[in-house]
């Protein structure tokens, strides 16, 4: 009673992950059959929109669950109230049950997404993009788990999933009503804020936190893999530069997307105005009056111009 049990990672985690892969496949099928398929039958979407709707629907359910779960973990473990805990006593080899269980479920979900590409009959042109997304998530989550940076990984996942939730929620709303794009504006604000918090967190932990760790020697048995490298200011600045460049590339793609979206919106508005003006002009009555099917001018003469006879 009152004993706090801590956990490590090991080969038995692979069996646990395999079990929860099957659980994730079952939950994926339940959400698809009892929610998304019923909505799709009502909306009568095209094949392209149908595929994107299913993708966003599944990710909305997953990201919402992960955000609530991750927020509960970081609050109960005190990682938000005490930011120093993100690097103090590194390496964080011993994990509370809920932290370990969260990471194993995250790995299981993104691994289950690989066979789902076949089950969902994803279009060939969409497979490279989804494979790239799955690989990035697996590399970052497994890296944080195996390199004992689980506390930092939790905060970063919380920020990432929050922005992704609003994006896919905006897509669902857009598919139901193409004139409603307000939620995309909310996603844009959340995306920028989360990028700034992510960059600040990297600078705080890598630039100031890890270099102050007491144990700076390479000790793989204790799980200390690279904190000694952060004593070298050149290495530390190089890592921070790579992080800043990566975040800058993400922001550039985001700005480019917003500019293209704004340009398409204004082009669509201008084309609608031109179409409305053309319709109004075509429906406007011609001057004069009709007599026996012939348009007469107000003075009774024909509006048709007379040909002048050559002299």
PDB file of C-alpha atoms in Angstrom:
ATOM      1  CA  UNK A   1       0.000   0.000   0.000  1.00  0.00           C
ATOM      2  CA  UNK A   2       1.298   3.380  -0.993  1.00  0.00           C
ATOM      3  CA  UNK A   3       4.174   1.808  -2.957  1.00  0.00           C
ATOM      4  CA  UNK A   4       4.916   3.634  -6.215  1.00  0.00           C
ATOM      5  CA  UNK A   5       5.701   1.203  -9.025  1.00  0.00           C
ATOM      6  CA  UNK A   6       7.928   2.418 -11.870  1.00  0.00           C
ATOM      7  CA  UNK A   7       8.460   0.761 -15.250  1.00  0.00           C
ATOM      8  CA  UNK A   8      11.257   0.442 -17.812  1.00  0.00           C
ATOM      9  CA  UNK A   9      11.118  -0.367 -21.502  1.00  0.00           C
ATOM     10  CA  UNK A  10      12.152  -3.745 -22.864  1.00  0.00           C
ATOM     11  CA  UNK A  11      11.484  -6.434 -25.441  1.00  0.00           C
ATOM     12  CA  UNK A  12       8.170  -7.383 -23.822  1.00  0.00           C
ATOM     13  CA  UNK A  13       6.850  -4.017 -24.952  1.00  0.00           C
ATOM     14  CA  UNK A  14       6.690  -5.448 -28.479  1.00  0.00           C
ATOM     15  CA  UNK A  15       4.118  -8.023 -27.380  1.00  0.00           C
ATOM     16  CA  UNK A  16       2.044  -5.338 -25.664  1.00  0.00           C
ATOM     17  CA  UNK A  17       2.218  -3.122 -28.746  1.00  0.00           C
ATOM     18  CA  UNK A  18       1.137  -6.024 -30.971  1.00  0.00           C
ATOM     19  CA  UNK A  19      -1.893  -6.658 -28.747  1.00  0.00           C
ATOM     20  CA  UNK A  20      -2.974  -3.017 -28.878  1.00  0.00           C
ATOM     21  CA  UNK A  21      -2.490  -2.913 -32.639  1.00  0.00           C
ATOM     22  CA  UNK A  22      -5.377  -5.389 -32.900  1.00  0.00           C
ATOM     23  CA  UNK A  23      -7.393  -3.293 -30.440  1.00  0.00           C
ATOM     24  CA  UNK A  24      -6.758  -0.192 -32.563  1.00  0.00           C
ATOM     25  CA  UNK A  25      -7.884  -2.016 -35.726  1.00  0.00           C
ATOM     26  CA  UNK A  26     -11.135  -3.018 -34.013  1.00  0.00           C
ATOM     27  CA  UNK A  27     -11.795   0.520 -32.735  1.00  0.00           C
ATOM     28  CA  UNK A  28     -10.991   1.897 -36.198  1.00  0.00           C
ATOM     29  CA  UNK A  29     -13.611  -0.408 -37.727  1.00  0.00           C
ATOM     30  CA  UNK A  30     -16.200   0.560 -35.094  1.00  0.00           C
ATOM     31  CA  UNK A  31     -15.758   4.305 -35.738  1.00  0.00           C
ATOM     32  CA  UNK A  32     -15.871   3.702 -39.494  1.00  0.00           C
ATOM     33  CA  UNK A  33     -18.994   1.555 -39.509  1.00  0.00           C
ATOM     34  CA  UNK A  34     -21.147   3.207 -36.849  1.00  0.00           C
ATOM     35  CA  UNK A  35     -20.227   6.858 -37.441  1.00  0.00           C
ATOM     36  CA  UNK A  36     -18.389   7.759 -40.642  1.00  0.00           C
ATOM     37  CA  UNK A  37     -20.202   5.427 -43.054  1.00  0.00           C
ATOM     38  CA  UNK A  38     -23.603   6.669 -41.878  1.00  0.00           C
ATOM     39  CA  UNK A  39     -22.571  10.301 -42.363  1.00  0.00           C
ATOM     40  CA  UNK A  40     -21.076   9.524 -45.783  1.00  0.00           C
ATOM     41  CA  UNK A  41     -24.323   7.989 -47.017  1.00  0.00           C
ATOM     42  CA  UNK A  42     -26.151  11.200 -46.175  1.00  0.00           C
ATOM     43  CA  UNK A  43     -23.610  13.565 -47.719  1.00  0.00           C
ATOM     44  CA  UNK A  44     -23.161  11.704 -51.045  1.00  0.00           C
ATOM     45  CA  UNK A  45     -19.515  12.734 -51.372  1.00  0.00           C
ATOM     46  CA  UNK A  46     -17.280  12.036 -54.344  1.00  0.00           C
ATOM     47  CA  UNK A  47     -14.602   9.347 -54.127  1.00  0.00           C
ATOM     48  CA  UNK A  48     -11.836  11.854 -53.398  1.00  0.00           C
ATOM     49  CA  UNK A  49     -13.813  13.653 -50.700  1.00  0.00           C
ATOM     50  CA  UNK A  50     -15.051  10.330 -49.358  1.00  0.00           C
ATOM     51  CA  UNK A  51     -11.453   9.179 -48.747  1.00  0.00           C
ATOM     52  CA  UNK A  52     -10.436  12.478 -47.147  1.00  0.00           C
ATOM     53  CA  UNK A  53     -13.575  12.519 -45.000  1.00  0.00           C
ATOM     54  CA  UNK A  54     -12.807   9.048 -43.640  1.00  0.00           C
ATOM     55  CA  UNK A  55      -9.177  10.016 -42.949  1.00  0.00           C
ATOM     56  CA  UNK A  56     -10.130  13.210 -41.107  1.00  0.00           C
ATOM     57  CA  UNK A  57     -12.940  11.487 -39.222  1.00  0.00           C
ATOM     58  CA  UNK A  58     -10.628   8.798 -37.863  1.00  0.00           C
ATOM     59  CA  UNK A  59      -7.938  11.339 -36.949  1.00  0.00           C
ATOM     60  CA  UNK A  60     -10.411  13.648 -35.213  1.00  0.00           C
ATOM     61  CA  UNK A  61     -11.463  10.799 -32.928  1.00  0.00           C
ATOM     62  CA  UNK A  62      -7.845   9.799 -32.286  1.00  0.00           C
ATOM     63  CA  UNK A  63      -6.483  13.324 -31.752  1.00  0.00           C
ATOM     64  CA  UNK A  64      -9.314  14.332 -29.438  1.00  0.00           C
ATOM     65  CA  UNK A  65      -8.781  11.224 -27.309  1.00  0.00           C
ATOM     66  CA  UNK A  66      -5.001  11.718 -27.297  1.00  0.00           C
ATOM     67  CA  UNK A  67      -5.217  15.415 -26.364  1.00  0.00           C
ATOM     68  CA  UNK A  68      -7.502  14.706 -23.390  1.00  0.00           C
ATOM     69  CA  UNK A  69      -5.408  11.723 -22.289  1.00  0.00           C
ATOM     70  CA  UNK A  70      -2.073  13.511 -22.739  1.00  0.00           C
ATOM     71  CA  UNK A  71      -3.315  16.610 -20.917  1.00  0.00           C
ATOM     72  CA  UNK A  72      -4.469  14.443 -18.014  1.00  0.00           C
ATOM     73  CA  UNK A  73      -1.059  12.754 -17.825  1.00  0.00           C
ATOM     74  CA  UNK A  74       1.035  15.942 -17.886  1.00  0.00           C
ATOM     75  CA  UNK A  75      -1.220  17.622 -15.307  1.00  0.00           C
ATOM     76  CA  UNK A  76      -1.322  14.696 -12.865  1.00  0.00           C
ATOM     77  CA  UNK A  77       2.430  14.104 -13.207  1.00  0.00           C
ATOM     78  CA  UNK A  78       3.161  17.797 -12.632  1.00  0.00           C
ATOM     79  CA  UNK A  79       5.042  18.429 -15.869  1.00  0.00           C
ATOM     80  CA  UNK A  80       3.079  21.621 -16.617  1.00  0.00           C
ATOM     81  CA  UNK A  81       3.263  23.101 -13.126  1.00  0.00           C
ATOM     82  CA  UNK A  82       7.009  22.389 -12.907  1.00  0.00           C
ATOM     83  CA  UNK A  83       8.744  22.897 -16.274  1.00  0.00           C
ATOM     84  CA  UNK A  84      12.109  22.021 -14.701  1.00  0.00           C
ATOM     85  CA  UNK A  85      10.929  18.434 -14.419  1.00  0.00           C
ATOM     86  CA  UNK A  86      11.302  18.143 -18.210  1.00  0.00           C
ATOM     87  CA  UNK A  87      15.109  17.934 -17.824  1.00  0.00           C
ATOM     88  CA  UNK A  88      15.783  17.473 -14.109  1.00  0.00           C
ATOM     89  CA  UNK A  89      17.088  14.035 -13.086  1.00  0.00           C
ATOM     90  CA  UNK A  90      17.675  13.074 -16.721  1.00  0.00           C
ATOM     91  CA  UNK A  91      17.681  10.297 -17.898  1.00  0.00           C
ATOM     92  CA  UNK A  92      14.076   9.504 -17.055  1.00  0.00           C
ATOM     93  CA  UNK A  93      14.459   5.744 -17.212  1.00  0.00           C
ATOM     94  CA  UNK A  94      11.768   4.891 -14.659  1.00  0.00           C
ATOM     95  CA  UNK A  95       8.297   5.671 -15.968  1.00  0.00           C
ATOM     96  CA  UNK A  96       4.932   5.875 -14.209  1.00  0.00           C
ATOM     97  CA  UNK A  97       2.388   3.380 -15.505  1.00  0.00           C
ATOM     98  CA  UNK A  98       0.218   5.968 -17.275  1.00  0.00           C
ATOM     99  CA  UNK A  99       3.203   7.473 -19.112  1.00  0.00           C
ATOM    100  CA  UNK A 100       4.432   4.078 -20.305  1.00  0.00           C
ATOM    101  CA  UNK A 101       0.939   2.964 -21.273  1.00  0.00           C
ATOM    102  CA  UNK A 102       0.350   6.197 -23.230  1.00  0.00           C
ATOM    103  CA  UNK A 103       3.523   5.713 -25.288  1.00  0.00           C
ATOM    104  CA  UNK A 104       2.766   2.063 -26.037  1.00  0.00           C
ATOM    105  CA  UNK A 105      -0.751   2.943 -27.212  1.00  0.00           C
ATOM    106  CA  UNK A 106       0.603   5.735 -29.397  1.00  0.00           C
ATOM    107  CA  UNK A 107       3.080   3.391 -31.067  1.00  0.00           C
ATOM    108  CA  UNK A 108       0.342   0.778 -31.518  1.00  0.00           C
ATOM    109  CA  UNK A 109      -1.990   3.287 -33.179  1.00  0.00           C
ATOM    110  CA  UNK A 110       0.531   4.544 -35.729  1.00  0.00           C
ATOM    111  CA  UNK A 111       1.664   0.998 -36.501  1.00  0.00           C
ATOM    112  CA  UNK A 112      -1.942  -0.068 -37.028  1.00  0.00           C
ATOM    113  CA  UNK A 113      -2.244   2.733 -39.613  1.00  0.00           C
ATOM    114  CA  UNK A 114       0.014   0.729 -41.964  1.00  0.00           C
ATOM    115  CA  UNK A 115      -2.380  -2.201 -42.580  1.00  0.00           C
ATOM    116  CA  UNK A 116      -5.281   0.272 -42.571  1.00  0.00           C
ATOM    117  CA  UNK A 117      -3.908   1.701 -45.813  1.00  0.00           C
ATOM    118  CA  UNK A 118      -4.857  -1.624 -47.387  1.00  0.00           C
ATOM    119  CA  UNK A 119      -8.126  -2.110 -45.511  1.00  0.00           C
ATOM    120  CA  UNK A 120      -9.356   1.400 -46.349  1.00  0.00           C
ATOM    121  CA  UNK A 121      -8.319   1.039 -50.017  1.00  0.00           C
ATOM    122  CA  UNK A 122      -6.438   4.324 -49.993  1.00  0.00           C
ATOM    123  CA  UNK A 123      -5.711   5.761 -53.442  1.00  0.00           C
ATOM    124  CA  UNK A 124      -2.189   5.178 -54.749  1.00  0.00           C
ATOM    125  CA  UNK A 125      -1.384   8.875 -55.014  1.00  0.00           C
ATOM    126  CA  UNK A 126      -2.290   9.338 -51.329  1.00  0.00           C
ATOM    127  CA  UNK A 127      -0.142   6.469 -50.007  1.00  0.00           C
ATOM    128  CA  UNK A 128       3.286   8.272 -50.090  1.00  0.00           C
ATOM    129  CA  UNK A 129       1.919  11.226 -48.103  1.00  0.00           C
ATOM    130  CA  UNK A 130       0.322   9.024 -45.477  1.00  0.00           C
ATOM    131  CA  UNK A 131       3.407   6.778 -45.220  1.00  0.00           C
ATOM    132  CA  UNK A 132       5.574   9.856 -44.662  1.00  0.00           C
ATOM    133  CA  UNK A 133       3.231  11.097 -41.924  1.00  0.00           C
ATOM    134  CA  UNK A 134       3.141   7.695 -40.187  1.00  0.00           C
ATOM    135  CA  UNK A 135       6.937   7.351 -40.360  1.00  0.00           C
ATOM    136  CA  UNK A 136       7.502  10.802 -38.838  1.00  0.00           C
ATOM    137  CA  UNK A 137       5.181  10.069 -35.928  1.00  0.00           C
ATOM    138  CA  UNK A 138       6.746   6.660 -35.287  1.00  0.00           C
ATOM    139  CA  UNK A 139      10.298   8.031 -35.384  1.00  0.00           C
ATOM    140  CA  UNK A 140       9.549  10.884 -32.984  1.00  0.00           C
ATOM    141  CA  UNK A 141       7.450   8.861 -30.526  1.00  0.00           C
ATOM    142  CA  UNK A 142       9.834   5.884 -30.490  1.00  0.00           C
ATOM    143  CA  UNK A 143      12.822   8.258 -30.243  1.00  0.00           C
ATOM    144  CA  UNK A 144      11.401  10.034 -27.199  1.00  0.00           C
ATOM    145  CA  UNK A 145      10.528   6.668 -25.615  1.00  0.00           C
ATOM    146  CA  UNK A 146      13.869   4.936 -26.226  1.00  0.00           C
ATOM    147  CA  UNK A 147      16.083   7.971 -25.511  1.00  0.00           C
ATOM    148  CA  UNK A 148      14.298   8.610 -22.189  1.00  0.00           C
ATOM    149  CA  UNK A 149      12.900  11.983 -23.263  1.00  0.00           C
ATOM    150  CA  UNK A 150       9.344  10.957 -22.469  1.00  0.00           C
ATOM    151  CA  UNK A 151       8.460  14.115 -20.538  1.00  0.00           C
ATOM    152  CA  UNK A 152       9.491  16.430 -23.337  1.00  0.00           C
ATOM    153  CA  UNK A 153       7.791  14.119 -25.846  1.00  0.00           C
ATOM    154  CA  UNK A 154       4.479  14.339 -23.975  1.00  0.00           C
ATOM    155  CA  UNK A 155       4.376  18.140 -24.180  1.00  0.00           C
ATOM    156  CA  UNK A 156       5.368  18.140 -27.850  1.00  0.00           C
ATOM    157  CA  UNK A 157       2.716  15.542 -28.701  1.00  0.00           C
ATOM    158  CA  UNK A 158       0.095  17.571 -26.844  1.00  0.00           C
ATOM    159  CA  UNK A 159       0.896  20.659 -28.923  1.00  0.00           C
ATOM    160  CA  UNK A 160       1.058  18.720 -32.197  1.00  0.00           C
ATOM    161  CA  UNK A 161      -2.179  16.812 -31.642  1.00  0.00           C
ATOM    162  CA  UNK A 162      -4.019  19.981 -30.631  1.00  0.00           C
ATOM    163  CA  UNK A 163      -3.188  21.678 -33.947  1.00  0.00           C
ATOM    164  CA  UNK A 164      -3.968  18.509 -35.932  1.00  0.00           C
ATOM    165  CA  UNK A 165      -7.342  18.139 -34.211  1.00  0.00           C
ATOM    166  CA  UNK A 166      -8.485  21.594 -35.334  1.00  0.00           C
ATOM    167  CA  UNK A 167      -7.220  21.012 -38.879  1.00  0.00           C
ATOM    168  CA  UNK A 168      -9.088  17.753 -39.406  1.00  0.00           C
ATOM    169  CA  UNK A 169     -12.169  19.122 -37.642  1.00  0.00           C
ATOM    170  CA  UNK A 170     -12.120  22.052 -40.078  1.00  0.00           C
ATOM    171  CA  UNK A 171     -11.932  19.615 -42.995  1.00  0.00           C
ATOM    172  CA  UNK A 172     -14.963  17.689 -41.732  1.00  0.00           C
ATOM    173  CA  UNK A 173     -16.985  20.878 -41.406  1.00  0.00           C
ATOM    174  CA  UNK A 174     -15.860  21.980 -44.877  1.00  0.00           C
ATOM    175  CA  UNK A 175     -17.007  18.692 -46.431  1.00  0.00           C
ATOM    176  CA  UNK A 176     -20.461  19.104 -44.915  1.00  0.00           C
ATOM    177  CA  UNK A 177     -20.707  22.787 -45.894  1.00  0.00           C
ATOM    178  CA  UNK A 178     -18.202  24.134 -48.421  1.00  0.00           C
ATOM    179  CA  UNK A 179     -19.122  27.736 -47.591  1.00  0.00           C
ATOM    180  CA  UNK A 180     -18.118  27.312 -43.952  1.00  0.00           C
ATOM    181  CA  UNK A 181     -14.369  27.874 -43.594  1.00  0.00           C
ATOM    182  CA  UNK A 182     -14.337  29.655 -40.223  1.00  0.00           C
ATOM    183  CA  UNK A 183     -12.767  26.699 -38.449  1.00  0.00           C
ATOM    184  CA  UNK A 184      -9.778  26.872 -40.806  1.00  0.00           C
ATOM    185  CA  UNK A 185      -9.088  30.339 -39.395  1.00  0.00           C
ATOM    186  CA  UNK A 186      -9.187  28.909 -35.879  1.00  0.00           C
ATOM    187  CA  UNK A 187      -6.776  26.180 -36.955  1.00  0.00           C
ATOM    188  CA  UNK A 188      -4.421  28.787 -38.444  1.00  0.00           C
ATOM    189  CA  UNK A 189      -4.221  30.648 -35.127  1.00  0.00           C
ATOM    190  CA  UNK A 190      -3.751  27.437 -33.119  1.00  0.00           C
ATOM    191  CA  UNK A 191      -1.089  26.224 -35.549  1.00  0.00           C
ATOM    192  CA  UNK A 192       0.999  29.390 -35.231  1.00  0.00           C
ATOM    193  CA  UNK A 193       0.686  29.429 -31.431  1.00  0.00           C
ATOM    194  CA  UNK A 194       1.683  25.769 -31.095  1.00  0.00           C
ATOM    195  CA  UNK A 195       4.701  26.288 -33.408  1.00  0.00           C
ATOM    196  CA  UNK A 196       5.883  29.165 -31.215  1.00  0.00           C
ATOM    197  CA  UNK A 197       5.432  27.099 -28.045  1.00  0.00           C
ATOM    198  CA  UNK A 198       7.244  24.155 -29.658  1.00  0.00           C
ATOM    199  CA  UNK A 199      10.220  26.293 -30.656  1.00  0.00           C
ATOM    200  CA  UNK A 200      10.344  27.926 -27.205  1.00  0.00           C
ATOM    201  CA  UNK A 201      10.249  24.517 -25.543  1.00  0.00           C
ATOM    202  CA  UNK A 202      13.116  23.212 -27.691  1.00  0.00           C
ATOM    203  CA  UNK A 203      15.257  26.245 -26.843  1.00  0.00           C
ATOM    204  CA  UNK A 204      14.425  25.947 -23.144  1.00  0.00           C
ATOM    205  CA  UNK A 205      15.201  22.234 -22.839  1.00  0.00           C
ATOM    206  CA  UNK A 206      18.104  21.893 -25.292  1.00  0.00           C
ATOM    207  CA  UNK A 207      19.689  25.304 -24.784  1.00  0.00           C
ATOM    208  CA  UNK A 208      19.325  25.706 -21.023  1.00  0.00           C
ATOM    209  CA  UNK A 209      17.977  22.527 -19.424  1.00  0.00           C
ATOM    210  CA  UNK A 210      19.998  19.519 -20.561  1.00  0.00           C
ATOM    211  CA  UNK A 211      23.419  21.293 -20.298  1.00  0.00           C
ATOM    212  CA  UNK A 212      22.766  21.731 -16.542  1.00  0.00           C
ATOM    213  CA  UNK A 213      22.104  18.038 -15.887  1.00  0.00           C
ATOM    214  CA  UNK A 214      24.373  16.719 -13.119  1.00  0.00           C
ATOM    215  CA  UNK A 215      25.237  13.447 -14.849  1.00  0.00           C
ATOM    216  CA  UNK A 216      26.979  14.423 -18.093  1.00  0.00           C
ATOM    217  CA  UNK A 217      28.877  11.197 -18.821  1.00  0.00           C
ATOM    218  CA  UNK A 218      27.890   8.759 -21.544  1.00  0.00           C
ATOM    219  CA  UNK A 219      26.240   5.858 -19.742  1.00  0.00           C
ATOM    220  CA  UNK A 220      23.973   3.696 -21.958  1.00  0.00           C
ATOM    221  CA  UNK A 221      23.258   1.308 -19.086  1.00  0.00           C
ATOM    222  CA  UNK A 222      21.629   4.136 -17.144  1.00  0.00           C
ATOM    223  CA  UNK A 223      19.950   5.455 -20.265  1.00  0.00           C
ATOM    224  CA  UNK A 224      22.131   8.554 -20.606  1.00  0.00           C
ATOM    225  CA  UNK A 225      22.812   8.645 -24.330  1.00  0.00           C
ATOM    226  CA  UNK A 226      23.649  12.188 -25.324  1.00  0.00           C
ATOM    227  CA  UNK A 227      23.314  14.737 -22.498  1.00  0.00           C
ATOM    228  CA  UNK A 228      27.138  14.965 -22.370  1.00  0.00           C
ATOM    229  CA  UNK A 229      27.091  16.333 -25.917  1.00  0.00           C
ATOM    230  CA  UNK A 230      25.181  19.423 -24.801  1.00  0.00           C
ATOM    231  CA  UNK A 231      28.181  20.581 -22.799  1.00  0.00           C
ATOM    232  CA  UNK A 232      29.743  21.388 -26.148  1.00  0.00           C
ATOM    233  CA  UNK A 233      28.341  24.770 -27.136  1.00  0.00           C
ATOM    234  CA  UNK A 234      29.042  24.125 -30.836  1.00  0.00           C
ATOM    235  CA  UNK A 235      26.953  20.938 -30.799  1.00  0.00           C
ATOM    236  CA  UNK A 236      24.202  22.651 -28.806  1.00  0.00           C
ATOM    237  CA  UNK A 237      24.010  25.578 -31.207  1.00  0.00           C
ATOM    238  CA  UNK A 238      24.027  23.232 -34.204  1.00  0.00           C
ATOM    239  CA  UNK A 239      21.056  21.298 -32.835  1.00  0.00           C
ATOM    240  CA  UNK A 240      19.164  24.508 -32.085  1.00  0.00           C
ATOM    241  CA  UNK A 241      19.924  25.788 -35.589  1.00  0.00           C
ATOM    242  CA  UNK A 242      18.540  22.588 -37.141  1.00  0.00           C
ATOM    243  CA  UNK A 243      15.420  22.849 -34.987  1.00  0.00           C
ATOM    244  CA  UNK A 244      14.892  26.487 -35.983  1.00  0.00           C
ATOM    245  CA  UNK A 245      15.389  25.692 -39.667  1.00  0.00           C
ATOM    246  CA  UNK A 246      12.903  22.829 -39.479  1.00  0.00           C
ATOM    247  CA  UNK A 247      10.294  24.993 -37.739  1.00  0.00           C
ATOM    248  CA  UNK A 248      10.939  27.773 -40.265  1.00  0.00           C
ATOM    249  CA  UNK A 249      10.333  25.348 -43.156  1.00  0.00           C
ATOM    250  CA  UNK A 250       7.065  24.238 -41.535  1.00  0.00           C
ATOM    251  CA  UNK A 251       5.968  27.850 -41.118  1.00  0.00           C
ATOM    252  CA  UNK A 252       6.933  28.655 -44.712  1.00  0.00           C
ATOM    253  CA  UNK A 253       4.783  25.803 -46.013  1.00  0.00           C
ATOM    254  CA  UNK A 254       1.953  27.011 -43.792  1.00  0.00           C
ATOM    255  CA  UNK A 255       2.246  30.620 -45.047  1.00  0.00           C
ATOM    256  CA  UNK A 256       2.418  29.394 -48.655  1.00  0.00           C
ATOM    257  CA  UNK A 257      -0.726  27.322 -48.084  1.00  0.00           C
ATOM    258  CA  UNK A 258      -2.564  30.285 -46.546  1.00  0.00           C
ATOM    259  CA  UNK A 259      -1.571  32.598 -49.410  1.00  0.00           C
ATOM    260  CA  UNK A 260      -2.728  30.069 -52.011  1.00  0.00           C
ATOM    261  CA  UNK A 261      -5.993  29.541 -50.138  1.00  0.00           C
ATOM    262  CA  UNK A 262      -6.567  33.296 -49.913  1.00  0.00           C
ATOM    263  CA  UNK A 263      -5.807  33.756 -53.605  1.00  0.00           C
ATOM    264  CA  UNK A 264      -8.229  30.980 -54.568  1.00  0.00           C
ATOM    265  CA  UNK A 265     -10.895  32.489 -52.325  1.00  0.00           C
ATOM    266  CA  UNK A 266     -10.638  35.944 -53.880  1.00  0.00           C
ATOM    267  CA  UNK A 267     -10.558  34.501 -57.398  1.00  0.00           C
ATOM    268  CA  UNK A 268     -13.716  32.579 -56.635  1.00  0.00           C
ATOM    269  CA  UNK A 269     -15.393  35.685 -55.207  1.00  0.00           C
ATOM    270  CA  UNK A 270     -14.457  37.798 -58.238  1.00  0.00           C
ATOM    271  CA  UNK A 271     -15.729  35.117 -60.643  1.00  0.00           C
ATOM    272  CA  UNK A 272     -19.014  34.984 -58.748  1.00  0.00           C
ATOM    273  CA  UNK A 273     -19.359  38.759 -58.984  1.00  0.00           C
ATOM    274  CA  UNK A 274     -18.657  38.698 -62.712  1.00  0.00           C
ATOM    275  CA  UNK A 275     -21.189  35.899 -63.210  1.00  0.00           C
ATOM    276  CA  UNK A 276     -23.790  37.795 -61.195  1.00  0.00           C
ATOM    277  CA  UNK A 277     -23.127  40.984 -63.172  1.00  0.00           C
ATOM    278  CA  UNK A 278     -23.439  39.093 -66.476  1.00  0.00           C
ATOM    279  CA  UNK A 279     -26.713  37.538 -65.423  1.00  0.00           C
ATOM    280  CA  UNK A 280     -28.106  40.907 -64.381  1.00  0.00           C
ATOM    281  CA  UNK A 281     -27.080  42.454 -67.692  1.00  0.00           C
ATOM    282  CA  UNK A 282     -28.645  39.648 -69.725  1.00  0.00           C
ATOM    283  CA  UNK A 283     -31.935  39.890 -67.812  1.00  0.00           C
ATOM    284  CA  UNK A 284     -32.221  43.683 -68.043  1.00  0.00           C
ATOM    285  CA  UNK A 285     -35.058  44.826 -70.422  1.00  0.00           C
ATOM    286  CA  UNK A 286     -34.043  46.518 -73.631  1.00  0.00           C
ATOM    287  CA  UNK A 287     -35.184  50.114 -74.160  1.00  0.00           C
ATOM    288  CA  UNK A 288     -38.380  50.716 -76.155  1.00  0.00           C
ATOM    289  CA  UNK A 289     -41.429  48.541 -76.528  1.00  0.00           C
ATOM    290  CA  UNK A 290     -42.517  45.516 -78.510  1.00  0.00           C
ATOM    291  CA  UNK A 291     -44.994  45.716 -81.348  1.00  0.00           C
ATOM    292  CA  UNK A 292     -45.842  42.569 -83.310  1.00  0.00           C
ATOM    293  CA  UNK A 293     -42.649  40.961 -82.049  1.00  0.00           C
ATOM    294  CA  UNK A 294     -40.488  43.886 -83.212  1.00  0.00           C
ATOM    295  CA  UNK A 295     -38.676  46.103 -80.763  1.00  0.00           C
ATOM    296  CA  UNK A 296     -39.612  49.735 -81.303  1.00  0.00           C
ATOM    297  CA  UNK A 297     -37.808  52.694 -79.839  1.00  0.00           C
ATOM    298  CA  UNK A 298     -39.623  55.152 -77.623  1.00  0.00           C
ATOM    299  CA  UNK A 299     -40.204  57.536 -80.547  1.00  0.00           C
ATOM    300  CA  UNK A 300     -41.722  54.773 -82.616  1.00  0.00           C
ATOM    301  CA  UNK A 301     -38.744  54.261 -84.902  1.00  0.00           C
ATOM    302  CA  UNK A 302     -36.895  50.998 -85.194  1.00  0.00           C
ATOM    303  CA  UNK A 303     -33.758  50.763 -83.061  1.00  0.00           C
ATOM    304  CA  UNK A 304     -31.949  49.060 -85.929  1.00  0.00           C
ATOM    305  CA  UNK A 305     -29.432  51.338 -87.610  1.00  0.00           C
ATOM    306  CA  UNK A 306     -30.229  52.178 -91.216  1.00  0.00           C
ATOM    307  CA  UNK A 307     -27.764  51.493 -93.946  1.00  0.00           C
ATOM    308  CA  UNK A 308     -26.722  54.534 -95.889  1.00  0.00           C
ATOM    309  CA  UNK A 309     -27.027  54.224 -99.608  1.00  0.00           C
ATOM    310  CA  UNK A 310     -23.904  54.861-101.527  1.00  0.00           C
ATOM    311  CA  UNK A 311     -24.022  58.025-103.620  1.00  0.00           C
TER     312      UNK A 311
END
